[in-house]
Tab-separated table of C-alpha atoms in Angstrom:
chain	number	residue	atom	x	y	z
A	185	MET	CA	0.000	0.000	0.000
A	186	LEU	CA	2.822	2.448	0.880
A	187	TYR	CA	4.711	1.520	-2.285
A	188	ALA	CA	1.704	2.334	-4.437
A	189	ALA	CA	1.131	5.635	-2.661
A	190	ALA	CA	4.798	6.726	-2.829
A	191	GLY	CA	5.438	5.580	-6.403
A	192	SER	CA	4.610	7.633	-9.436
A	193	GLY	CA	5.276	7.393	-13.166
A	194	ALA	CA	8.652	9.154	-12.878
A	195	GLY	CA	9.892	6.893	-10.066
A	196	GLY	CA	11.188	4.264	-12.526
A	197	LEU	CA	13.002	6.876	-14.587
A	198	THR	CA	15.116	8.317	-11.752
A	199	PRO	CA	17.573	5.383	-11.418
A	200	ILE	CA	18.148	5.372	-15.173
A	201	LEU	CA	18.898	9.097	-15.140
A	202	MET	CA	21.305	8.654	-12.216
A	203	ILE	CA	23.189	5.896	-14.059
A	204	ALA	CA	23.378	8.017	-17.226
A	205	LEU	CA	24.633	10.962	-15.178
A	206	LEU	CA	27.264	8.735	-13.550
A	207	PHE	CA	28.528	7.538	-16.931
A	208	GLY	CA	28.620	11.128	-18.191
A	209	VAL	CA	30.714	12.244	-15.219
A	210	MET	CA	33.054	9.259	-15.624
A	211	TYR	CA	33.548	10.107	-19.309
A	212	PHE	CA	34.470	13.736	-18.676
A	213	MET	CA	36.567	13.045	-15.563
A	214	MET	CA	38.452	9.882	-16.584
A	215	ILE	CA	38.157	8.795	-20.217
A	216	ARG	CA	38.437	12.127	-22.039
A	217	PRO	CA	41.596	13.365	-20.227
A	218	GLN	CA	43.276	9.993	-20.807
A	219	GLN	CA	42.511	10.185	-24.539
A	220	LYS	CA	43.953	13.712	-24.651
A	221	ARG	CA	47.204	12.593	-22.954
A	222	ARG	CA	47.497	9.668	-25.368
A	223	ARG	CA	47.048	11.952	-28.409
A	224	GLU	CA	49.694	14.364	-27.077
A	225	ALA	CA	52.132	11.479	-26.495
A	226	GLU	CA	51.568	10.173	-30.031
A	227	ARG	CA	52.092	13.659	-31.458
A	228	MET	CA	55.336	14.059	-29.473
A	229	GLN	CA	56.611	10.641	-30.558
A	230	SER	CA	55.827	11.288	-34.223
A	231	ALA	CA	57.693	14.629	-34.108
A	232	LEU	CA	60.971	13.093	-32.895
A	233	GLY	CA	64.010	13.896	-34.974
A	234	PRO	CA	67.790	13.618	-34.872
A	235	GLY	CA	69.359	15.821	-32.216
A	236	ASP	CA	66.419	15.738	-29.799
A	237	GLU	CA	67.336	14.932	-26.205
A	238	VAL	CA	64.777	12.518	-24.740
A	239	VAL	CA	63.987	10.448	-21.657
A	240	THR	CA	62.699	6.882	-22.010
A	241	ILE	CA	60.016	5.343	-19.796
A	242	GLY	CA	62.833	3.590	-17.951
A	243	GLY	CA	64.514	6.911	-17.104
A	244	LEU	CA	67.379	6.661	-19.608
A	245	TYR	CA	68.516	9.982	-21.085
A	246	GLY	CA	69.754	9.985	-24.647
A	247	THR	CA	70.046	11.920	-27.881
A	248	VAL	CA	68.118	10.804	-30.939
A	249	THR	CA	70.490	9.881	-33.767
A	250	GLY	CA	68.089	8.090	-36.066
A	251	VAL	CA	64.356	7.657	-36.532
A	252	ASP	CA	62.495	4.811	-38.212
A	253	ASP	CA	58.755	4.131	-38.594
A	254	GLU	CA	58.566	2.141	-35.359
A	255	THR	CA	61.941	2.655	-33.656
A	256	VAL	CA	64.232	5.407	-32.460
A	257	LEU	CA	68.027	5.119	-32.278
A	258	LEU	CA	69.423	6.833	-29.164
A	259	GLU	CA	72.990	7.705	-28.314
A	260	VAL	CA	73.229	7.218	-24.551
A	261	ALA	CA	77.004	7.740	-24.291
A	262	PRO	CA	79.664	8.742	-26.797
A	263	GLY	CA	79.768	5.911	-29.322
A	264	VAL	CA	77.017	3.872	-27.594
A	265	GLN	CA	73.739	3.654	-29.515
A	266	THR	CA	70.618	1.739	-28.521
A	267	ARG	CA	67.369	1.138	-30.360
A	268	TYR	CA	63.989	1.775	-28.669
A	269	ALA	CA	60.390	1.526	-29.771
A	270	ARG	CA	58.773	4.939	-30.271
A	271	PRO	CA	56.232	4.409	-27.449
A	272	ALA	CA	59.169	3.900	-25.039
A	273	ILE	CA	60.004	7.614	-25.299
A	274	ALA	CA	58.382	9.316	-22.305
A	275	ARG	CA	59.231	12.948	-23.008
A	276	VAL	CA	61.470	15.287	-24.963
A	277	VAL	CA	63.911	17.229	-22.763
A	278	SER	CA	65.104	19.555	-25.524
A	279	GLN	CA	64.404	19.657	-29.211
A	280	ALA	CA	67.092	20.224	-31.788
A	281	GLU	CA	66.506	23.179	-34.026
A	282	ARG	CA	65.439	22.020	-37.434
A	283	ALA	CA	66.471	23.741	-40.654
A	284	GLU	CA	62.794	24.231	-41.527
A	285	SER	CA	62.032	26.064	-38.274
A	286	THR	CA	64.938	28.479	-38.751
A	287	GLU	CA	63.791	29.188	-42.319
A	288	ASP	CA	60.256	29.865	-41.051
A	289	ALA	CA	61.651	32.204	-38.377
A	290	GLU	CA	63.692	34.083	-41.001
A	291	ASP	CA	60.607	34.397	-43.205
A	292	ALA	CA	58.576	35.739	-40.273
A	293	GLU	CA	61.293	38.345	-39.512
A	294	THR	CA	61.316	39.423	-43.180
A	295	VAL	CA	57.549	39.890	-43.129
A	296	LYS	CA	57.767	42.044	-39.950
A	297	GLU	CA	60.253	44.427	-41.566
């Protein structure tokens, strides 16, 4: 008797809305930021070039000497080169200046004058 008096047509819809709200919050708080970090890591790894100083996921510092489709060749000491998979590069410490970027900077200075 109490159940019939307390229940209404919208009573069955409330739990569904709460579950949908929970999934929405989980998406914006957990899934979306993780996807953004993954995209940034992929972008960083695809932009690697010779002369970049990097850190691997294991904490090894090295300078990129060669880049392949799936691997990166690092010089970890003078004359010592090791090959790593691109996803093993955690971050770029310093990027080498590329010839293209200096040409773009010179073009931008010419336009300003």
